[in-house]
mmCIF file of N, CA and C in Angstrom:
data_model
loop_
_atom_site.group_PDB
_atom_site.id
_atom_site.type_symbol
_atom_site.label_atom_id
_atom_site.label_comp_id
_atom_site.label_asym_id
_atom_site.label_seq_id
_atom_site.Cartn_x
_atom_site.Cartn_y
_atom_site.Cartn_z
ATOM 1 N N UNK A 1 61.371 64.514 148.319
ATOM 2 C CA UNK A 1 62.668 64.960 147.820
ATOM 3 C C UNK A 1 63.137 66.131 148.675
ATOM 4 N N UNK A 2 64.395 66.142 148.966
ATOM 5 C CA UNK A 2 65.019 67.229 149.710
ATOM 6 C C UNK A 2 66.115 67.813 148.841
ATOM 7 N N UNK A 3 66.108 69.120 148.686
ATOM 8 C CA UNK A 3 67.163 69.790 147.938
ATOM 9 C C UNK A 3 67.958 70.618 148.924
ATOM 10 N N UNK A 4 69.246 70.395 148.950
ATOM 11 C CA UNK A 4 70.128 71.208 149.773
ATOM 12 C C UNK A 4 70.965 72.070 148.848
ATOM 13 N N UNK A 5 70.902 73.357 149.049
ATOM 14 C CA UNK A 5 71.661 74.288 148.219
ATOM 15 C C UNK A 5 72.193 75.392 149.117
ATOM 16 N N UNK A 6 73.476 75.576 149.091
ATOM 17 C CA UNK A 6 74.068 76.637 149.901
ATOM 18 C C UNK A 6 73.812 76.455 151.378
ATOM 19 N N UNK A 7 73.672 75.214 151.821
ATOM 20 C CA UNK A 7 73.441 74.964 153.239
ATOM 21 C C UNK A 7 71.993 75.125 153.657
ATOM 22 N N UNK A 8 71.114 75.378 152.710
ATOM 23 C CA UNK A 8 69.697 75.571 153.020
ATOM 24 C C UNK A 8 68.922 74.365 152.505
ATOM 25 N N UNK A 9 68.075 73.821 153.357
ATOM 26 C CA UNK A 9 67.224 72.710 152.949
ATOM 27 C C UNK A 9 65.890 73.266 152.467
ATOM 28 N N UNK A 10 65.496 72.861 151.279
ATOM 29 C CA UNK A 10 64.252 73.337 150.691
ATOM 30 C C UNK A 10 63.137 72.304 150.807
ATOM 31 N N UNK A 11 63.242 71.426 151.781
ATOM 32 C CA UNK A 11 62.251 70.371 151.958
ATOM 33 C C UNK A 11 60.863 70.949 152.237
ATOM 34 N N UNK A 12 60.791 71.968 153.098
ATOM 35 C CA UNK A 12 59.486 72.547 153.433
ATOM 36 C C UNK A 12 58.852 73.237 152.243
ATOM 37 N N UNK A 13 59.662 73.877 151.417
ATOM 38 C CA UNK A 13 59.129 74.524 150.216
ATOM 39 C C UNK A 13 58.550 73.470 149.281
ATOM 40 N N UNK A 14 59.242 72.353 149.177
ATOM 41 C CA UNK A 14 58.715 71.261 148.362
ATOM 42 C C UNK A 14 57.396 70.749 148.932
ATOM 43 N N UNK A 15 57.345 70.608 150.250
ATOM 44 C CA UNK A 15 56.125 70.121 150.895
ATOM 45 C C UNK A 15 54.974 71.090 150.670
ATOM 46 N N UNK A 16 55.303 72.372 150.513
ATOM 47 C CA UNK A 16 54.261 73.374 150.298
ATOM 48 C C UNK A 16 53.788 73.401 148.852
ATOM 49 N N UNK A 17 54.399 72.597 147.992
ATOM 50 C CA UNK A 17 53.884 72.486 146.630
ATOM 51 C C UNK A 17 54.810 72.996 145.544
ATOM 52 N N UNK A 18 55.955 73.567 145.890
ATOM 53 C CA UNK A 18 56.878 74.029 144.859
ATOM 54 C C UNK A 18 57.646 72.833 144.315
ATOM 55 N N UNK A 19 57.876 72.819 143.020
ATOM 56 C CA UNK A 19 58.634 71.706 142.458
ATOM 57 C C UNK A 19 60.127 72.006 142.498
ATOM 58 N N UNK A 20 60.927 70.975 142.325
ATOM 59 C CA UNK A 20 62.376 71.123 142.457
ATOM 60 C C UNK A 20 62.947 72.073 141.413
ATOM 61 N N UNK A 21 62.362 72.121 140.242
ATOM 62 C CA UNK A 21 62.849 73.042 139.196
ATOM 63 C C UNK A 21 62.655 74.501 139.628
ATOM 64 N N UNK A 22 61.525 74.783 140.221
ATOM 65 C CA UNK A 22 61.251 76.138 140.701
ATOM 66 C C UNK A 22 62.224 76.513 141.822
ATOM 67 N N UNK A 23 62.490 75.586 142.707
ATOM 68 C CA UNK A 23 63.428 75.863 143.797
ATOM 69 C C UNK A 23 64.812 76.147 143.237
ATOM 70 N N UNK A 24 65.268 75.366 142.271
ATOM 71 C CA UNK A 24 66.576 75.619 141.647
ATOM 72 C C UNK A 24 66.603 77.004 141.008
ATOM 73 N N UNK A 25 65.512 77.401 140.377
ATOM 74 C CA UNK A 25 65.417 78.730 139.771
ATOM 75 C C UNK A 25 65.578 79.811 140.833
ATOM 76 N N UNK A 26 64.868 79.685 141.965
ATOM 77 C CA UNK A 26 64.983 80.662 143.054
ATOM 78 C C UNK A 26 66.411 80.726 143.566
ATOM 79 N N UNK A 27 66.975 79.552 143.826
ATOM 80 C CA UNK A 27 68.323 79.499 144.388
ATOM 81 C C UNK A 27 69.347 80.106 143.434
ATOM 82 N N UNK A 28 69.273 79.754 142.155
ATOM 83 C CA UNK A 28 70.231 80.285 141.188
ATOM 84 C C UNK A 28 70.079 81.794 141.040
ATOM 85 N N UNK A 29 68.856 82.291 141.086
ATOM 86 C CA UNK A 29 68.643 83.738 141.044
ATOM 87 C C UNK A 29 69.238 84.427 142.253
ATOM 88 N N UNK A 30 69.060 83.826 143.415
ATOM 89 C CA UNK A 30 69.632 84.372 144.642
ATOM 90 C C UNK A 30 71.158 84.413 144.543
ATOM 91 N N UNK A 31 71.742 83.349 144.019
ATOM 92 C CA UNK A 31 73.199 83.291 143.869
ATOM 93 C C UNK A 31 73.693 84.387 142.925
ATOM 94 N N UNK A 32 72.966 84.648 141.838
ATOM 95 C CA UNK A 32 73.367 85.701 140.898
ATOM 96 C C UNK A 32 73.291 87.079 141.540
ATOM 97 N N UNK A 33 72.298 87.301 142.380
ATOM 98 C CA UNK A 33 72.181 88.584 143.081
ATOM 99 C C UNK A 33 73.345 88.744 144.049
ATOM 100 N N UNK A 34 73.631 87.716 144.834
ATOM 101 C CA UNK A 34 74.725 87.773 145.801
ATOM 102 C C UNK A 34 76.049 88.027 145.092
ATOM 103 N N UNK A 35 76.250 87.409 143.946
ATOM 104 C CA UNK A 35 77.495 87.567 143.196
ATOM 105 C C UNK A 35 77.562 88.904 142.462
ATOM 106 N N UNK A 36 76.494 89.672 142.509
ATOM 107 C CA UNK A 36 76.479 90.966 141.828
ATOM 108 C C UNK A 36 76.197 90.872 140.342
ATOM 109 N N UNK A 37 75.755 89.718 139.887
ATOM 110 C CA UNK A 37 75.461 89.528 138.472
ATOM 111 C C UNK A 37 74.056 90.003 138.114
ATOM 112 N N UNK A 38 73.202 90.113 139.096
ATOM 113 C CA UNK A 38 71.822 90.556 138.885
ATOM 114 C C UNK A 38 71.523 91.649 139.902
ATOM 115 N N UNK A 39 70.642 92.545 139.546
ATOM 116 C CA UNK A 39 70.212 93.581 140.474
ATOM 117 C C UNK A 39 68.737 93.373 140.798
ATOM 118 N N UNK A 40 68.339 93.907 141.922
ATOM 119 C CA UNK A 40 66.933 93.892 142.269
ATOM 120 C C UNK A 40 66.600 95.211 142.949
ATOM 121 N N UNK A 41 65.353 95.559 142.918
ATOM 122 C CA UNK A 41 64.889 96.799 143.522
ATOM 123 C C UNK A 41 63.887 96.464 144.606
ATOM 124 N N UNK A 42 64.084 97.047 145.758
ATOM 125 C CA UNK A 42 63.150 96.869 146.863
ATOM 126 C C UNK A 42 62.021 97.869 146.678
ATOM 127 N N UNK A 43 60.796 97.398 146.689
ATOM 128 C CA UNK A 43 59.639 98.276 146.579
ATOM 129 C C UNK A 43 59.189 98.634 147.993
ATOM 130 N N UNK A 44 59.720 99.738 148.511
ATOM 131 C CA UNK A 44 59.471 100.134 149.889
ATOM 132 C C UNK A 44 57.991 100.395 150.155
ATOM 133 N N UNK A 45 57.275 100.901 149.159
ATOM 134 C CA UNK A 45 55.834 101.137 149.339
ATOM 135 C C UNK A 45 55.094 99.831 149.611
ATOM 136 N N UNK A 46 55.426 98.777 148.862
ATOM 137 C CA UNK A 46 54.781 97.476 149.098
ATOM 138 C C UNK A 46 55.132 96.923 150.468
ATOM 139 N N UNK A 47 56.384 97.090 150.864
ATOM 140 C CA UNK A 47 56.802 96.614 152.184
ATOM 141 C C UNK A 47 56.041 97.351 153.275
ATOM 142 N N UNK A 48 55.976 98.665 153.173
ATOM 143 C CA UNK A 48 55.275 99.462 154.188
ATOM 144 C C UNK A 48 53.786 99.136 154.225
ATOM 145 N N UNK A 49 53.185 98.927 153.066
ATOM 146 C CA UNK A 49 51.761 98.597 153.000
ATOM 147 C C UNK A 49 51.497 97.242 153.679
ATOM 148 N N UNK A 50 52.324 96.252 153.368
ATOM 149 C CA UNK A 50 52.162 94.928 153.975
ATOM 150 C C UNK A 50 52.421 94.982 155.477
ATOM 151 N N UNK A 51 53.437 95.706 155.871
ATOM 152 C CA UNK A 51 53.760 95.821 157.291
ATOM 153 C C UNK A 51 52.625 96.492 158.060
ATOM 154 N N UNK A 52 52.073 97.540 157.505
ATOM 155 C CA UNK A 52 50.992 98.264 158.171
ATOM 156 C C UNK A 52 49.726 97.448 158.342
ATOM 157 N N UNK A 53 49.562 96.420 157.519
ATOM 158 C CA UNK A 53 48.380 95.554 157.590
ATOM 159 C C UNK A 53 48.627 94.289 158.411
ATOM 160 N N UNK A 54 49.823 94.122 158.922
ATOM 161 C CA UNK A 54 50.163 92.906 159.655
ATOM 162 C C UNK A 54 49.536 92.933 161.049
ATOM 163 N N UNK A 55 48.637 92.001 161.338
ATOM 164 C CA UNK A 55 47.944 91.997 162.633
ATOM 165 C C UNK A 55 48.869 91.884 163.845
ATOM 166 N N UNK A 56 50.087 91.398 163.651
ATOM 167 C CA UNK A 56 51.000 91.247 164.779
ATOM 168 C C UNK A 56 51.337 92.602 165.403
ATOM 169 N N UNK A 57 51.187 93.678 164.657
ATOM 170 C CA UNK A 57 51.458 95.014 165.201
ATOM 171 C C UNK A 57 50.614 95.314 166.434
ATOM 172 N N UNK A 58 49.441 94.720 166.504
ATOM 173 C CA UNK A 58 48.527 94.990 167.614
ATOM 174 C C UNK A 58 49.154 94.621 168.958
ATOM 175 N N UNK A 59 50.082 93.682 168.956
ATOM 176 C CA UNK A 59 50.704 93.315 170.233
ATOM 177 C C UNK A 59 51.372 94.510 170.893
ATOM 178 N N UNK A 60 51.806 95.478 170.101
ATOM 179 C CA UNK A 60 52.414 96.687 170.659
ATOM 180 C C UNK A 60 51.365 97.581 171.318
ATOM 181 N N UNK A 61 50.124 97.434 170.921
ATOM 182 C CA UNK A 61 49.046 98.251 171.496
ATOM 183 C C UNK A 61 48.436 97.609 172.734
ATOM 184 N N UNK A 62 48.564 96.304 172.878
ATOM 185 C CA UNK A 62 47.901 95.586 173.968
ATOM 186 C C UNK A 62 48.171 96.157 175.357
ATOM 187 N N UNK A 63 49.414 96.553 175.702
ATOM 188 C CA UNK A 63 49.629 97.110 177.043
ATOM 189 C C UNK A 63 48.850 98.408 177.280
ATOM 190 N N UNK A 64 48.487 99.083 176.192
ATOM 191 C CA UNK A 64 47.794 100.373 176.306
ATOM 192 C C UNK A 64 46.283 100.222 176.196
ATOM 193 N N UNK A 65 45.818 99.389 175.249
ATOM 194 C CA UNK A 65 44.372 99.286 175.013
ATOM 195 C C UNK A 65 43.770 97.990 175.541
ATOM 196 N N UNK A 66 44.604 97.067 175.975
ATOM 197 C CA UNK A 66 44.110 95.797 176.489
ATOM 198 C C UNK A 66 44.032 94.740 175.409
ATOM 199 N N UNK A 67 44.129 93.500 175.843
ATOM 200 C CA UNK A 67 44.181 92.379 174.910
ATOM 201 C C UNK A 67 42.886 92.239 174.101
ATOM 202 N N UNK A 68 41.735 92.343 174.756
ATOM 203 C CA UNK A 68 40.468 92.115 174.035
ATOM 204 C C UNK A 68 40.235 93.140 172.938
ATOM 205 N N UNK A 69 40.465 94.425 173.252
ATOM 206 C CA UNK A 69 40.298 95.455 172.228
ATOM 207 C C UNK A 69 41.364 95.284 171.147
ATOM 208 N N UNK A 70 42.578 94.936 171.550
ATOM 209 C CA UNK A 70 43.638 94.693 170.574
ATOM 210 C C UNK A 70 43.264 93.571 169.623
ATOM 211 N N UNK A 71 42.710 92.497 170.158
ATOM 212 C CA UNK A 71 42.292 91.379 169.318
ATOM 213 C C UNK A 71 41.197 91.814 168.349
ATOM 214 N N UNK A 72 40.286 92.649 168.820
ATOM 215 C CA UNK A 72 39.218 93.148 167.945
ATOM 216 C C UNK A 72 39.775 94.022 166.829
ATOM 217 N N UNK A 73 40.750 94.858 167.168
ATOM 218 C CA UNK A 73 41.394 95.704 166.154
ATOM 219 C C UNK A 73 42.069 94.822 165.108
ATOM 220 N N UNK A 74 42.822 93.830 165.563
ATOM 221 C CA UNK A 74 43.545 92.947 164.643
ATOM 222 C C UNK A 74 42.589 92.192 163.732
ATOM 223 N N UNK A 75 41.525 91.645 164.309
ATOM 224 C CA UNK A 75 40.559 90.881 163.512
ATOM 225 C C UNK A 75 39.892 91.756 162.461
ATOM 226 N N UNK A 76 39.497 92.948 162.856
ATOM 227 C CA UNK A 76 38.820 93.848 161.914
ATOM 228 C C UNK A 76 39.773 94.300 160.811
ATOM 229 N N UNK A 77 41.003 94.675 161.186
ATOM 230 C CA UNK A 77 41.980 95.121 160.186
ATOM 231 C C UNK A 77 42.248 94.000 159.185
ATOM 232 N N UNK A 78 42.402 92.784 159.688
ATOM 233 C CA UNK A 78 42.666 91.646 158.804
ATOM 234 C C UNK A 78 41.475 91.360 157.896
ATOM 235 N N UNK A 79 40.298 91.321 158.491
ATOM 236 C CA UNK A 79 39.084 91.010 157.728
ATOM 237 C C UNK A 79 38.833 92.029 156.620
ATOM 238 N N UNK A 80 39.093 93.308 156.931
ATOM 239 C CA UNK A 80 38.814 94.379 155.974
ATOM 240 C C UNK A 80 40.023 94.718 155.103
ATOM 241 N N UNK A 81 41.163 94.081 155.365
ATOM 242 C CA UNK A 81 42.361 94.364 154.570
ATOM 243 C C UNK A 81 42.863 95.781 154.732
ATOM 244 N N UNK A 82 42.738 96.300 155.951
ATOM 245 C CA UNK A 82 43.109 97.696 156.220
ATOM 246 C C UNK A 82 44.301 97.770 157.163
ATOM 247 N N UNK A 83 44.994 98.897 157.165
ATOM 248 C CA UNK A 83 46.110 99.065 158.096
ATOM 249 C C UNK A 83 45.648 99.038 159.544
ATOM 250 N N UNK A 84 46.457 98.432 160.385
ATOM 251 C CA UNK A 84 46.154 98.347 161.818
ATOM 252 C C UNK A 84 45.978 99.743 162.403
ATOM 253 N N UNK A 85 46.841 100.662 162.032
ATOM 254 C CA UNK A 85 46.763 102.028 162.576
ATOM 255 C C UNK A 85 45.412 102.670 162.263
ATOM 256 N N UNK A 86 44.946 102.499 161.050
ATOM 257 C CA UNK A 86 43.671 103.089 160.632
ATOM 258 C C UNK A 86 42.513 102.551 161.473
ATOM 259 N N UNK A 87 42.489 101.250 161.663
ATOM 260 C CA UNK A 87 41.418 100.625 162.443
ATOM 261 C C UNK A 87 41.548 101.009 163.913
ATOM 262 N N UNK A 88 42.779 101.020 164.427
ATOM 263 C CA UNK A 88 42.987 101.390 165.832
ATOM 264 C C UNK A 88 42.558 102.833 166.078
ATOM 265 N N UNK A 89 42.775 103.701 165.104
ATOM 266 C CA UNK A 89 42.350 105.103 165.245
ATOM 267 C C UNK A 89 40.831 105.177 165.403
ATOM 268 N N UNK A 90 40.109 104.332 164.676
ATOM 269 C CA UNK A 90 38.649 104.324 164.744
ATOM 270 C C UNK A 90 38.128 103.680 166.023
ATOM 271 N N UNK A 91 38.831 102.664 166.518
ATOM 272 C CA UNK A 91 38.303 101.870 167.628
ATOM 273 C C UNK A 91 38.834 102.268 169.002
ATOM 274 N N UNK A 92 39.825 103.158 169.037
ATOM 275 C CA UNK A 92 40.408 103.573 170.318
ATOM 276 C C UNK A 92 40.406 105.089 170.404
ATOM 277 N N UNK A 93 40.837 105.590 171.545
ATOM 278 C CA UNK A 93 40.958 107.039 171.686
ATOM 279 C C UNK A 93 42.409 107.501 171.502
ATOM 280 N N UNK A 94 43.259 106.645 170.917
ATOM 281 C CA UNK A 94 44.656 107.004 170.695
ATOM 282 C C UNK A 94 44.774 107.977 169.526
ATOM 283 N N UNK A 95 45.669 108.940 169.673
ATOM 284 C CA UNK A 95 45.899 109.920 168.617
ATOM 285 C C UNK A 95 46.826 109.332 167.558
ATOM 286 N N UNK A 96 46.910 109.993 166.417
ATOM 287 C CA UNK A 96 47.838 109.566 165.378
ATOM 288 C C UNK A 96 49.272 109.550 165.898
ATOM 289 N N UNK A 97 49.609 110.545 166.696
ATOM 290 C CA UNK A 97 50.967 110.627 167.233
ATOM 291 C C UNK A 97 51.253 109.434 168.154
ATOM 292 N N UNK A 98 50.292 109.094 169.004
ATOM 293 C CA UNK A 98 50.471 107.940 169.892
ATOM 294 C C UNK A 98 50.584 106.649 169.090
ATOM 295 N N UNK A 99 49.734 106.501 168.081
ATOM 296 C CA UNK A 99 49.770 105.295 167.253
ATOM 297 C C UNK A 99 51.089 105.203 166.487
ATOM 298 N N UNK A 100 51.558 106.325 165.956
ATOM 299 C CA UNK A 100 52.838 106.317 165.257
ATOM 300 C C UNK A 100 53.964 105.880 166.183
ATOM 301 N N UNK A 101 53.945 106.370 167.407
ATOM 302 C CA UNK A 101 54.990 106.025 168.371
ATOM 303 C C UNK A 101 54.903 104.549 168.757
ATOM 304 N N UNK A 102 53.701 104.083 169.035
ATOM 305 C CA UNK A 102 53.517 102.700 169.477
ATOM 306 C C UNK A 102 53.735 101.681 168.358
ATOM 307 N N UNK A 103 53.409 102.057 167.134
ATOM 308 C CA UNK A 103 53.461 101.121 166.013
ATOM 309 C C UNK A 103 54.681 101.311 165.116
ATOM 310 N N UNK A 104 55.675 102.029 165.581
ATOM 311 C CA UNK A 104 56.888 102.267 164.791
ATOM 312 C C UNK A 104 57.650 100.949 164.629
ATOM 313 N N UNK A 105 57.712 100.406 163.407
ATOM 314 C CA UNK A 105 58.354 99.105 163.201
ATOM 315 C C UNK A 105 59.819 99.073 163.656
ATOM 316 N N UNK A 106 60.552 100.135 163.409
ATOM 317 C CA UNK A 106 61.959 100.158 163.824
ATOM 318 C C UNK A 106 62.071 100.097 165.341
ATOM 319 N N UNK A 107 61.222 100.827 166.025
ATOM 320 C CA UNK A 107 61.230 100.800 167.488
ATOM 321 C C UNK A 107 60.818 99.429 168.025
ATOM 322 N N UNK A 108 59.892 98.783 167.338
ATOM 323 C CA UNK A 108 59.428 97.465 167.794
ATOM 324 C C UNK A 108 60.541 96.426 167.742
ATOM 325 N N UNK A 109 61.509 96.629 166.874
ATOM 326 C CA UNK A 109 62.621 95.677 166.819
ATOM 327 C C UNK A 109 63.567 95.829 167.978
ATOM 328 N N UNK A 110 63.459 96.948 168.701
ATOM 329 C CA UNK A 110 64.341 97.201 169.848
ATOM 330 C C UNK A 110 63.856 96.520 171.117
ATOM 331 N N UNK A 111 62.605 96.097 171.135
ATOM 332 C CA UNK A 111 62.059 95.440 172.321
ATOM 333 C C UNK A 111 61.598 96.443 173.358
ATOM 334 N N UNK A 112 61.009 95.924 174.398
ATOM 335 C CA UNK A 112 60.498 96.778 175.469
ATOM 336 C C UNK A 112 59.085 97.218 175.190
ATOM 337 N N UNK A 113 58.408 97.623 176.239
ATOM 338 C CA UNK A 113 57.023 98.061 176.141
ATOM 339 C C UNK A 113 56.978 99.561 176.284
ATOM 340 N N UNK A 114 56.255 100.212 175.386
ATOM 341 C CA UNK A 114 56.117 101.670 175.409
ATOM 342 C C UNK A 114 54.678 102.009 175.756
ATOM 343 N N UNK A 115 54.503 102.826 176.741
ATOM 344 C CA UNK A 115 53.147 103.226 177.150
ATOM 345 C C UNK A 115 52.903 104.652 176.751
#
């Protein structure tokens, strides 16, 4: 079954195990938020916690620490459920200031390599 709502196909969500009733619920909730009928609150702490644990952040460190060490940092952070910065601090000689600069999510969206 394919559900098209608002120009979005929910076929993949269905394939992942969600039923059509659940998809309609999500879509209708989204429509109410867009229309201003419902409010939602962004939990910035949860976002920051999840972002800090995302192994993809290590790609920003690779030009500085090398691919192999970066891969080790990512694997360990993921396995232990810890922030990449915390593990990188333990496994490299980078300072907190360097890690903050290299792992700044807003800066990473701008592109380019920072050494």
